[in-house]
Coordinates of C-alpha atoms in Angstrom, one line a residue:
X1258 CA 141.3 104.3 46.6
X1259 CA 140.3 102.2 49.8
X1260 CA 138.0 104.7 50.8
X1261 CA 136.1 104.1 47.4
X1262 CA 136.8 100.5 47.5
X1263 CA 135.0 100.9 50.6
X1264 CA 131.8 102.4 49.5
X1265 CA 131.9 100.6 46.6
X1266 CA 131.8 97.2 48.7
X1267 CA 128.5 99.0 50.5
X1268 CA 126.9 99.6 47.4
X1269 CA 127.6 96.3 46.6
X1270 CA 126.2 95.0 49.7
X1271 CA 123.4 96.9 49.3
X1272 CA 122.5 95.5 45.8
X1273 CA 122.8 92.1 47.4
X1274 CA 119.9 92.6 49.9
X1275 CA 116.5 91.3 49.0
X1276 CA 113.7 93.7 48.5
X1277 CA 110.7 93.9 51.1
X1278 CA 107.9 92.7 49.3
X1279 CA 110.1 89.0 47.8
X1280 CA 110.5 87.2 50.7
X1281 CA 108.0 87.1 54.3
X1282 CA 109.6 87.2 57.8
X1283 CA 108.5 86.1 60.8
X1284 CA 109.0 88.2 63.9
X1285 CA 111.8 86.1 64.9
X1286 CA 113.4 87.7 61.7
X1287 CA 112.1 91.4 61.6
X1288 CA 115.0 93.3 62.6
X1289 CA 113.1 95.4 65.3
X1290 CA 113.2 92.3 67.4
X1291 CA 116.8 91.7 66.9
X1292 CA 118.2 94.5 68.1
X1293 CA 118.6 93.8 71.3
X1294 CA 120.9 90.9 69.9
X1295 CA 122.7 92.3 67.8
X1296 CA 124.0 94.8 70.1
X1297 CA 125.3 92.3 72.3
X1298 CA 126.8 90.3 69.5
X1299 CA 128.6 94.4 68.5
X1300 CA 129.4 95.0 72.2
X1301 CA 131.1 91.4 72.4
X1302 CA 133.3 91.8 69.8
X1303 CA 134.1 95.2 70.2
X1304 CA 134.2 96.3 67.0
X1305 CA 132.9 98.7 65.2
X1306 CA 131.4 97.7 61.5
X1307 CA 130.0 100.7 60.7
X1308 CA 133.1 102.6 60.8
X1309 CA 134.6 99.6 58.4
X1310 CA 132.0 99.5 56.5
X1311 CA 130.6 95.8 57.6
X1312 CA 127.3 94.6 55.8
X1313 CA 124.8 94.4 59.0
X1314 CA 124.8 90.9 60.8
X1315 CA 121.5 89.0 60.2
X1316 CA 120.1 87.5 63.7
X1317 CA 120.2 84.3 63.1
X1318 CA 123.9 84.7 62.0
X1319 CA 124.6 86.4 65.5
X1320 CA 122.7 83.6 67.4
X1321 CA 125.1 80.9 65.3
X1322 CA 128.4 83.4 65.7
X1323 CA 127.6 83.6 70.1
X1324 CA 126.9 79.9 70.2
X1325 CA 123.1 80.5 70.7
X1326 CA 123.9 80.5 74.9
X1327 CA 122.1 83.5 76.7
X1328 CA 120.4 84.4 73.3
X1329 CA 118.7 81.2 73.3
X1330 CA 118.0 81.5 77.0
X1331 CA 116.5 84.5 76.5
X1332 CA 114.5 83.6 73.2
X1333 CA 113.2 80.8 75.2
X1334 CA 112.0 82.9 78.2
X1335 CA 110.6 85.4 76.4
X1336 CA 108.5 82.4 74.2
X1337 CA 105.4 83.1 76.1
X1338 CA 105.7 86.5 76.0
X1339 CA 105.4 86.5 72.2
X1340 CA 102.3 83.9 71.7
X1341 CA 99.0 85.5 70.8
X1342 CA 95.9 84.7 72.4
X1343 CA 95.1 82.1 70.4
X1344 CA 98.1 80.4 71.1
X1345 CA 98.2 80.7 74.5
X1346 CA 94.3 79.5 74.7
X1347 CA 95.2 76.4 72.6
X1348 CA 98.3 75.6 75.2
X1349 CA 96.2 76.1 78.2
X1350 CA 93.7 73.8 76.5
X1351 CA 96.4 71.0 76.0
X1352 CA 97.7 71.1 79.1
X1353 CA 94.3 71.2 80.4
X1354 CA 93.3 68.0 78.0
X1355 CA 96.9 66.0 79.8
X1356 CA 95.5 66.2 83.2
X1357 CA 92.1 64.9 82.2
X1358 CA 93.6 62.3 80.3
X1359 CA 95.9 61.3 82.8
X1360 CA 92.9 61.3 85.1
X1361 CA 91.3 58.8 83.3
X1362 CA 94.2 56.6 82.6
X1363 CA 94.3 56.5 86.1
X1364 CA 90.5 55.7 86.2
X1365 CA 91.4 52.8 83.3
X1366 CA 94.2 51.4 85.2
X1367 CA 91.5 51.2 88.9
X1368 CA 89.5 49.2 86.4
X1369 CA 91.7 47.0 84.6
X1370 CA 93.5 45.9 88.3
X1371 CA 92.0 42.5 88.3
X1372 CA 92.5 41.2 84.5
X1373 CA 96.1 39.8 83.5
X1374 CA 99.0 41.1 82.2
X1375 CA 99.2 38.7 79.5
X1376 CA 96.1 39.6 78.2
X1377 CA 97.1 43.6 78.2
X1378 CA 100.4 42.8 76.2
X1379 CA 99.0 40.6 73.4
X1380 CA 96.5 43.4 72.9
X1381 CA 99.4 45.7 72.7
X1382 CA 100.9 43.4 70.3
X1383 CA 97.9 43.3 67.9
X1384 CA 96.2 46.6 68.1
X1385 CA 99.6 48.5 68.9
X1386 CA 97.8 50.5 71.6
X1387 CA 95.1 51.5 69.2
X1388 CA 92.4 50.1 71.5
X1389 CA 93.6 51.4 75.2
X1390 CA 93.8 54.6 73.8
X1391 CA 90.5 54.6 72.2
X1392 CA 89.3 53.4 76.3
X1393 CA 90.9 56.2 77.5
X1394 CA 89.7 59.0 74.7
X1395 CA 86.2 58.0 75.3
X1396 CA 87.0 58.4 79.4
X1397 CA 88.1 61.6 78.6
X1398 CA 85.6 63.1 76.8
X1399 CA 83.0 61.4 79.1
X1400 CA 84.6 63.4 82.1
X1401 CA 84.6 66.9 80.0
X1402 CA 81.2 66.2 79.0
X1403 CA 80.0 65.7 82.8
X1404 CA 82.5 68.5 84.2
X1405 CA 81.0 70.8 81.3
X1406 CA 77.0 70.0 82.3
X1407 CA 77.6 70.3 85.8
X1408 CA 79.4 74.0 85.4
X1409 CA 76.7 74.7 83.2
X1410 CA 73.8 73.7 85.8
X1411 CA 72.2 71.3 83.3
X1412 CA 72.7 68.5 85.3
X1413 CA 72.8 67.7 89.4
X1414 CA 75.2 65.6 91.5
X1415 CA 72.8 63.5 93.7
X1416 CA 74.9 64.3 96.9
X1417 CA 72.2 65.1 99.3
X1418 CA 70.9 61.2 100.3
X1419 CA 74.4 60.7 100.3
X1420 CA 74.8 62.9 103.5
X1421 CA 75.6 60.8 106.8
X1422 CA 74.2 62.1 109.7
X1423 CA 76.3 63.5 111.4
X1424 CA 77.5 62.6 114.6
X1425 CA 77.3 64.4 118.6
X1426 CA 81.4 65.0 118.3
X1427 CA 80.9 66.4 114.3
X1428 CA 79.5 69.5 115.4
X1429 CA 80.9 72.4 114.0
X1430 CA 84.0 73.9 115.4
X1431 CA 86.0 77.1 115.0
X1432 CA 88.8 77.4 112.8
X1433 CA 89.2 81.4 112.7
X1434 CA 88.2 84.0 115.4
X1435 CA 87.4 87.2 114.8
X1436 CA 86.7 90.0 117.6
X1437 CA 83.3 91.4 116.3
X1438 CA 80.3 89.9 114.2
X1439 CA 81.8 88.1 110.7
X1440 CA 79.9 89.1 107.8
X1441 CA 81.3 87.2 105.3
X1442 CA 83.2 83.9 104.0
X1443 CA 83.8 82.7 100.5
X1444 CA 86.4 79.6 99.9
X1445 CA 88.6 79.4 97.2
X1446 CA 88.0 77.4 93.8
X1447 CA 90.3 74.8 94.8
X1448 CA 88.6 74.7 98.3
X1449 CA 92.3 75.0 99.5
X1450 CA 92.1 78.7 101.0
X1451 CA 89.0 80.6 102.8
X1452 CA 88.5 84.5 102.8
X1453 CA 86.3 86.0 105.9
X1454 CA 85.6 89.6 107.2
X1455 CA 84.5 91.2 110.2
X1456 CA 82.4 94.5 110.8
X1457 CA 85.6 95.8 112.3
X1458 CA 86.8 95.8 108.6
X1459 CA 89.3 92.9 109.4
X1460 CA 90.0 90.7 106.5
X1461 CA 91.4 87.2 107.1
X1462 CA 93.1 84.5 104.7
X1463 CA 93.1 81.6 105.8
X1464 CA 93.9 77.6 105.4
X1465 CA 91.0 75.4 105.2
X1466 CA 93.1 72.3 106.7
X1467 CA 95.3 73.9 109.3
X1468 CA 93.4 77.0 109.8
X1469 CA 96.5 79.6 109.7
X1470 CA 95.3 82.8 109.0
X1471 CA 96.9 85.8 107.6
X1472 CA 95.5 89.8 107.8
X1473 CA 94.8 91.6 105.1
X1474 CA 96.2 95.3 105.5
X1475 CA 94.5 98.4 105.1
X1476 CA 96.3 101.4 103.4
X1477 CA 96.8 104.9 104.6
X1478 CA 94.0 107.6 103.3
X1479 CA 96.7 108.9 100.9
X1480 CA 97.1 105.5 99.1
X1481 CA 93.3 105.1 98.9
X1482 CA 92.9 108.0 97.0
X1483 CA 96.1 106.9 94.2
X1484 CA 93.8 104.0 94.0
X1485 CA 90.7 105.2 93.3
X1486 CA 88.9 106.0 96.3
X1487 CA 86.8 109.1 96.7
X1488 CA 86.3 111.5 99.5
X1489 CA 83.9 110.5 102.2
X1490 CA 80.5 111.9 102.1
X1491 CA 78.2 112.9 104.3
X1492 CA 79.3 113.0 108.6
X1493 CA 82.0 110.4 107.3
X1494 CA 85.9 112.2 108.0
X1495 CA 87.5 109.3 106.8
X1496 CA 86.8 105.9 104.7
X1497 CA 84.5 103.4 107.0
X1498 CA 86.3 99.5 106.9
X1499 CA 83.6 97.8 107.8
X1500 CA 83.0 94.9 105.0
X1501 CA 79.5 93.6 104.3
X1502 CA 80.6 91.5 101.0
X1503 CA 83.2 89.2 100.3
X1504 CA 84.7 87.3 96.7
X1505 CA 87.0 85.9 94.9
X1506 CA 87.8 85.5 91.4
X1507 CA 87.9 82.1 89.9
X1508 CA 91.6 81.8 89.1
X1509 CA 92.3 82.7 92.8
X1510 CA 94.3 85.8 91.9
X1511 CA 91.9 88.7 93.4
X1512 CA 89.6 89.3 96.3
X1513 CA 86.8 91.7 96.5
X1514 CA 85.2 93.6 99.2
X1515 CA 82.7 96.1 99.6
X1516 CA 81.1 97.4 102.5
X1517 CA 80.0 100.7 104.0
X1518 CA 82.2 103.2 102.3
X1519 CA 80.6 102.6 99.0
X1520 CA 83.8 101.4 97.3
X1521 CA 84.2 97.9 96.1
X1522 CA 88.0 97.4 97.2
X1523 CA 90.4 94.8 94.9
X1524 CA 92.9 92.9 96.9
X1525 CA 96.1 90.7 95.8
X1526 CA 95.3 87.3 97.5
X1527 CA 99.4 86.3 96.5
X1528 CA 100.7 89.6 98.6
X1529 CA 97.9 90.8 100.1
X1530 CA 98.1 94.1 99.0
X1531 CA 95.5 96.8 98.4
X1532 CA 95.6 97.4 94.1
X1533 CA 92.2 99.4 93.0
X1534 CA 89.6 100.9 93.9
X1535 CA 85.9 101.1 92.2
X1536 CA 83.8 104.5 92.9
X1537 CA 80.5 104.8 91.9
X1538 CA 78.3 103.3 94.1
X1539 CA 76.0 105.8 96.1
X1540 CA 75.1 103.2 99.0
X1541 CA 77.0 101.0 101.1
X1542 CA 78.1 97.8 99.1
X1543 CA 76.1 95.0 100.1
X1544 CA 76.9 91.8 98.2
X1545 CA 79.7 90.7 95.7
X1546 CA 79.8 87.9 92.8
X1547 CA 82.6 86.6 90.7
X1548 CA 80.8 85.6 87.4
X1549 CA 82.3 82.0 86.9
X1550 CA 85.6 81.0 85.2
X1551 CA 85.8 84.8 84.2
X1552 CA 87.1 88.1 85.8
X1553 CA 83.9 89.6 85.4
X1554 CA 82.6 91.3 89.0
X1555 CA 79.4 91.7 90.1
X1556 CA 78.1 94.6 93.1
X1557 CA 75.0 95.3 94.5
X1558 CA 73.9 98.0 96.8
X1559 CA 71.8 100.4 99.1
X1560 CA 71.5 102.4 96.5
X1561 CA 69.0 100.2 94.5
X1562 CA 71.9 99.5 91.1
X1563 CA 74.0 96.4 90.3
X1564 CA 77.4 97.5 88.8
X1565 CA 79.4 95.4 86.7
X1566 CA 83.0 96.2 86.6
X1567 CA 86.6 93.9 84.8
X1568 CA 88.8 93.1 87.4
X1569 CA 91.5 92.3 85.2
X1570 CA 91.4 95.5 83.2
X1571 CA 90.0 97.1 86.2
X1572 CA 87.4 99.0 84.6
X1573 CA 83.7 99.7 85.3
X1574 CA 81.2 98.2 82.4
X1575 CA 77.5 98.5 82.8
X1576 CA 74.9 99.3 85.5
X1577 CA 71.5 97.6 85.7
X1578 CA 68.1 98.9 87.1
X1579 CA 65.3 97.3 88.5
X1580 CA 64.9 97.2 92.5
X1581 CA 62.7 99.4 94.4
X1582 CA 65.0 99.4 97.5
X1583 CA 68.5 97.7 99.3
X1584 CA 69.9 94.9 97.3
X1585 CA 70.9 92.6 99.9
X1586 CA 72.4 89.5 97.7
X1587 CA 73.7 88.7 94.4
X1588 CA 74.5 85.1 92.6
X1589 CA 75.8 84.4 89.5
X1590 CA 76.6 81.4 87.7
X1591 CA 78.9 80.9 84.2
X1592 CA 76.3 82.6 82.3
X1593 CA 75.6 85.8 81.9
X1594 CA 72.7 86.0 84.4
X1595 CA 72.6 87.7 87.6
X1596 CA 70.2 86.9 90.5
X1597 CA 69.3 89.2 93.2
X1598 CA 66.8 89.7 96.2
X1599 CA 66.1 93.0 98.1
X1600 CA 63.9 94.8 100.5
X1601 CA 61.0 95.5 97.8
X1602 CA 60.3 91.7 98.1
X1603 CA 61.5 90.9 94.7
X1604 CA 64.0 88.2 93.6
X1605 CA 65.3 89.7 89.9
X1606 CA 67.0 87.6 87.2
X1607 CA 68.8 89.9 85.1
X1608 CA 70.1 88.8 81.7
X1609 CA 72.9 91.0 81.2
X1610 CA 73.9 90.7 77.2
X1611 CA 70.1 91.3 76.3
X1612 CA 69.7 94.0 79.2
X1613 CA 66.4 92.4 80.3
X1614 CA 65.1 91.5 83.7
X1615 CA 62.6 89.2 85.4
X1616 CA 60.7 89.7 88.3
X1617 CA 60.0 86.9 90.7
X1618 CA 57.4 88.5 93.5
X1619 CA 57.4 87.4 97.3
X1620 CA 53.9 85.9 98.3
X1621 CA 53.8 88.4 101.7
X1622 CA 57.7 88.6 103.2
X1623 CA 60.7 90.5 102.6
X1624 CA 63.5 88.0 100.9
X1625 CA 66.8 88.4 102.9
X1626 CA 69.5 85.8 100.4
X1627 CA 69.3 83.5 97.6
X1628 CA 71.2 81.3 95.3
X1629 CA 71.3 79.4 92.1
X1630 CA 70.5 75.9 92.4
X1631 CA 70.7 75.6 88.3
X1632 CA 70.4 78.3 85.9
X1633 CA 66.0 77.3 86.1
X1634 CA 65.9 76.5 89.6
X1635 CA 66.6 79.0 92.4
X1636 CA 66.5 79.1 96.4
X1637 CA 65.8 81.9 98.0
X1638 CA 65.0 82.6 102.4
X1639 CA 63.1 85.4 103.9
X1640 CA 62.7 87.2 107.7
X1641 CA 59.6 85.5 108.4
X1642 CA 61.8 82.5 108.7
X1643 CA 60.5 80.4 105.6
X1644 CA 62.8 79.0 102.5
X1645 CA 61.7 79.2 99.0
X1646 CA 62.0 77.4 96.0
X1647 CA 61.9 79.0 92.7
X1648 CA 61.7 78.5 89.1
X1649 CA 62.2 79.9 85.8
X1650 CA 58.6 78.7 84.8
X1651 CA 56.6 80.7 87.3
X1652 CA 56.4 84.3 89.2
X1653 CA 55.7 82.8 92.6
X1654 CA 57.8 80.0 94.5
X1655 CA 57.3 76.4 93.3
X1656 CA 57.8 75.0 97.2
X1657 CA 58.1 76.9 100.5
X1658 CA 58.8 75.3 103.4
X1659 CA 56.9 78.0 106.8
X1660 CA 59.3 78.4 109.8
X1661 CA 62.4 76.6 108.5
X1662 CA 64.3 78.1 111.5
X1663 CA 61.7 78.3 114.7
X1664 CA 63.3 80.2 117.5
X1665 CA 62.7 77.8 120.4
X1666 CA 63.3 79.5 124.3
X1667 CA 65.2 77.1 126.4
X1668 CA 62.5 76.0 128.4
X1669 CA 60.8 74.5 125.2
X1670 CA 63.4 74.0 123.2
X1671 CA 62.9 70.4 121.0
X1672 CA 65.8 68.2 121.1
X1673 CA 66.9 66.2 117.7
X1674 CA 64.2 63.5 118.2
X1675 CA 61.1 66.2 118.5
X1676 CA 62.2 68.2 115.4
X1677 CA 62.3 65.1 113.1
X1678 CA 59.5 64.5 113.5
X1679 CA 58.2 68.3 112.7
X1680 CA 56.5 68.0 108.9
X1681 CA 57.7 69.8 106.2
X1682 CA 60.4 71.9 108.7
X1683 CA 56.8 73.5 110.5
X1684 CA 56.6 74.3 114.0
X1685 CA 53.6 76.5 113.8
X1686 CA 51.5 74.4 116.0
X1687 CA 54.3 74.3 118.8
X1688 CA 52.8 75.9 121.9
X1689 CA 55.4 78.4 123.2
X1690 CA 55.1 80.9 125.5
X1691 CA 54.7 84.1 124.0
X1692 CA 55.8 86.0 126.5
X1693 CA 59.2 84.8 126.0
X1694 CA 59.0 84.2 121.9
X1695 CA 57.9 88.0 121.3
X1696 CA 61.6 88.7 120.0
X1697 CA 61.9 85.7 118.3
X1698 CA 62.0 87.0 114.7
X1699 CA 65.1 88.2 114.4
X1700 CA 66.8 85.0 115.5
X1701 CA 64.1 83.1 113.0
X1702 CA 65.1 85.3 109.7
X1703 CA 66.8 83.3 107.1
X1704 CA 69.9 85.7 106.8
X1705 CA 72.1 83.2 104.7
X1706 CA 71.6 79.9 102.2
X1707 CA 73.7 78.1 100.0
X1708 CA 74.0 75.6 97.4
X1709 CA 76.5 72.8 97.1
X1710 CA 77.8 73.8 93.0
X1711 CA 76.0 71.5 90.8
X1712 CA 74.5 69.4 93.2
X1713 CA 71.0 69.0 95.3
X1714 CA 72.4 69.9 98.7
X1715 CA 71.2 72.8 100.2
X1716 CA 72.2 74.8 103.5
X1717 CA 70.2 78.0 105.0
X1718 CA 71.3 79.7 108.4
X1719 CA 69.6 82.2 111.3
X1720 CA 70.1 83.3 114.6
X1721 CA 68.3 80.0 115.8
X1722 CA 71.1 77.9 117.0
X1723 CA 71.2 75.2 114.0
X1724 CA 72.0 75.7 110.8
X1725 CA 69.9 72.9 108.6
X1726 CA 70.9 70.7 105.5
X1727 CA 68.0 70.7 102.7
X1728 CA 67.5 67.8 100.2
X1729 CA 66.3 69.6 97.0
X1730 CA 63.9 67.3 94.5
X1731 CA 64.0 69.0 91.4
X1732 CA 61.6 66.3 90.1
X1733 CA 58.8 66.8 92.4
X1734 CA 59.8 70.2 93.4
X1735 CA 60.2 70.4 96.9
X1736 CA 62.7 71.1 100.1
X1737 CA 63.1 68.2 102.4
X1738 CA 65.0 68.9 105.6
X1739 CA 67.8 66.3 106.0
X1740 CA 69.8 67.4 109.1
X1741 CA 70.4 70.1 111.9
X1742 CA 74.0 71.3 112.9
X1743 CA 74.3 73.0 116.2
X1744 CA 75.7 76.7 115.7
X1745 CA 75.0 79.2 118.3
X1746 CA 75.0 82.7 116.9
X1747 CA 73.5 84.6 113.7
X1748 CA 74.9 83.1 110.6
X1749 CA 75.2 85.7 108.5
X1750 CA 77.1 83.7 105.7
X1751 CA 77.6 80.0 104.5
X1752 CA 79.6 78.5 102.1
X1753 CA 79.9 74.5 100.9
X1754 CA 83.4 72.9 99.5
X1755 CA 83.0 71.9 96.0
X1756 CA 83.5 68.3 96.7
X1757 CA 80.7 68.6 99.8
X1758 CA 82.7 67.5 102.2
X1759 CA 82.3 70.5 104.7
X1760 CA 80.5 73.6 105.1
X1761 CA 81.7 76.7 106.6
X1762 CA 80.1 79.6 108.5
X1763 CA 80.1 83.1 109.1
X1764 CA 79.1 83.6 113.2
X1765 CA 78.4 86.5 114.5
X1766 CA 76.6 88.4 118.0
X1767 CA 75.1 90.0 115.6
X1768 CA 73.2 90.4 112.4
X1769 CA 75.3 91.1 109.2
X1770 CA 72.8 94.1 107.8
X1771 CA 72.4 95.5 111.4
X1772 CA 72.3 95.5 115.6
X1773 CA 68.4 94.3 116.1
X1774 CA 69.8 90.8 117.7
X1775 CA 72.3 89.6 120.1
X1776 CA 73.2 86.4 120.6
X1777 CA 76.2 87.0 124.0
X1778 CA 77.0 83.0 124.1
X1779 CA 78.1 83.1 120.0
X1780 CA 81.7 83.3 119.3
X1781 CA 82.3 85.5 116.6
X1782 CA 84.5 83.9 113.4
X1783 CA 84.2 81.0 111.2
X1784 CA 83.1 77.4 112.2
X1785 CA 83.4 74.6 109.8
X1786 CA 81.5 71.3 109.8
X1787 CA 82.5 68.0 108.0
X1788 CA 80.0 66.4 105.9
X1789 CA 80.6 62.6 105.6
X1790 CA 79.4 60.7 102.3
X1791 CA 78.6 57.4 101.7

């Protein structure tokens, strides 16, 4: 009689439970995710109600029965681990919204320093805070609405005429040495950290401030190949480390390199460990892009092709066509549009969602680097030492500026004074000797340029000794030269700080592309130079 007591008490408790379609649960209270629970809640009490014939505990009975202790603990850790992208997108954009807003009460309270206090609590008093935070909702969405246009390129930060000139002891000095040419430097989105690389394949992290630097690691042949790699081909026995391209992602989580072995290589910047490699390239890998506030990668290479690949699903996308020969560098801004020059003397503007392309056309030179200035407005620099300024409206450049980096001897060098006075950056009625100048266009070749993000303040590098500071007037089109910075050596890559306040450089003996200069006074690593603004 107990035994059918028993099942009659199941049966009963069966008949009890509600049916699947009356009532909705959440996944808090499917009973797939409360397993876990309530074998902890069985294991605890160390009985077992199966074999007594025990209706099943609900979940939220075993969280009340425990005391909600490590269950809650653990419901709480694992909170984020159960919100769908939208949730998480809408919590990122809150917590994203509180740090603007606590931006501009900061801004409010700068402002409101002089006026009373008497005068701020009676308006408390009446409006109840109504009107301070009306204030500081419209500062808000005033500093979105700039932040947004300036990502966007739609609008320019006048920084350039706010450039002091820089003084005899502000000349650029080293913060990171390297033993052979750098090719490379890219800085961080917070401007916090720096990335540079060597022909030797070395790969250095660094500290912008203190200049600590830390070596990136290359793995053994076998852990290549888990990875991704592919054999060698060609004379090659084993995979070449020398890096031509550096970047890093937006978020500051990976770094990018591609170089002679025709891999592009993915690094973690927070252990600085080798995780992927992508295949495919037939050429070496000559410039890298991270598309902005995205994980989206962009590659170019000998081999004519630009490759997009997913960092963060590490996957290879799409391949675009268009250059004749070697792509030699790649931009990209937050939309989908890619810019890139190579040896066929094209710049190309490839718009990758509607798999189009436009071709910009050098008027009689070879383009070596360029950049965006906005998404209409490009800069470009070529090896018969001239800079270029494009637009979206036309095929050929709206400005060029002939002999932007004149390779001087020493004997007729002109000191600061002389080249001011130079028009338009020309030196082509300087009488040299040219005897001694018949070398000079390799040093003269524009081999790097760069744009201050969202701003009109421009920076273009050779093997001339200076690297010079560019004004760009987007209203009357044109390149006005500001200042020159002392740098001996090829600079074979520059990059500007967000904020403008310094600019860093690539130095190298040599050429980044190849061995057809040698400057034996440079010092091979990355210099930095601190831009004062009024």
């Amino acid at each position: 009689m107990p035994t059918l007591k028993g099942k009659g008490s199941k049966k009963k408790g069966g008949a009890m439970a509600p049916k699947r379609g009356n009532k909705k649960h959440s996944l808090n209270e499917d009973p797939f995710f409360s397993r876990q629970k309530r074998r902890r809640v069985d294991d605890d009490d160390g009985a077992d109600e199966d074999d007594d014939g025990g209706d099943i505990i609900p979940s939220d009975a075993s969280d009340e029965e425990e005391g909600g202790g490590g269950v809650a603990g653990e419901a709480e850790e694992s909170e984020f681990d159960r919100e769908t992208a939208d949730e998480k997108r809408q919590r990122v954009a809150k917590e994203y919204l509180e740090r603007i807003r606590a931006i501009a009460r900061r801004e409010k309270e700068d402002e409101d320093e002089g006026e009373e206090e008497e005068d701020e609590e009676e308006e408390d008093d009446v409006f109840g805070g109504r009107e301070s935070d009306g204030v500081r909702d419209s500062l808000v969405s005033k500093i979105l609405q700039q932040e947004q246009l300036e990502d966007s390129g739609r609008v320019q930060r006048r920084m350039a005429s706010r450039v002091k000139k820089p003084e005899a002891i502000d000349n650029f000095r080293t913060l990171v040495k390297h033993r052979h040419s750098v090719t490379a430097v890219t800085l961080s989105e917070d401007d916090l950290r720096g990335f540079s690389a060597s022909k030797d394949g070395t790969i250095l992290h660094w500290d912008v401030s203190s200049g600590k630097s830390e070596k990136y690691v290359w793995p053994r042949e076998e852990t290549l190949r888990s990875h991704g790699t592919k054999d060698p081909q060609g004379r090659a026995k084993k995979h070449s480390k020398h890096v031509l391209a550096l970047a890093v992602s937006s978020d500051g989580r990976y770094l990018a390199s591609g170089g002679q072995d025709r891999h592009v290589h993915l690094w973690d910047t927070r252990t600085r460990e080798h995780i992927q490699a992508f295949p495919g390239h037939r050429g070496p890998v000559s410039c890298l892009t991270y598309r902005q506030g995205t994980s989206e990668l962009f590659s170019g290479s000998f081999d004519r092709t630009i490759k997009m690949w997913n960092t963060d699903d590490r996957a290879y996308i799409s391949t675009s066509f268009g250059h004749q020969s070697e792509v030699l560098t790649i931009d990209c801004l937050r939309k989908e549009r890619v810019l890139t020059v190579g040896r066929d003397r094209t710049m190309q503007l490839f718009k990758i969602p509607e798999e189009t392309r436009i071709v910009f056309r050098a008027p009689a030179s070879s383009l070596e680097c360029c950049c965006f200035i906005s998404n209409d407005e490009y800069l470009t620099g070529s090896d018969d030492g001239s800079v270029q300024l494009w637009s979206m409206l036309r095929k050929k450049p709206v400005y060029i500026v002939k002999n932007a980096h004149p390779f001087l001897p020493e004997d007729n060098k002109l000191d600061n004074r002389d080249s001011e006075k130079i028009a338009n950056g020309h030196a082509e009625n300087f009488k040299s000797n040219l005897e001694n100048n018949h070398h000079s266009t390799a040093y003269s070749w524009v081999s790097s340029a760069t744009v201050c993000r969202g701003s009109d303040l421009a920076a273009s590098g050779a093997g001339n000794g200076y690297v010079r500071l560019w004004a760009i007037g987007s209203e009357k089109k044109d390149i006005q030269p500001l200042y020159d910075l002392p740098l001996v050596g090829f600079v074979n890559s520059l990059a500007f700080a967000k904020s403008g306040e310094f600019l860093v450089a690539a130095v190298g003996q040599e050429p980044r592309l190849g061995r057809w200069g040698h400057v034996q006074a440079a010092s091979n690593g990355v210099a930095i130079q601190s831009l004062k603004l009024s």
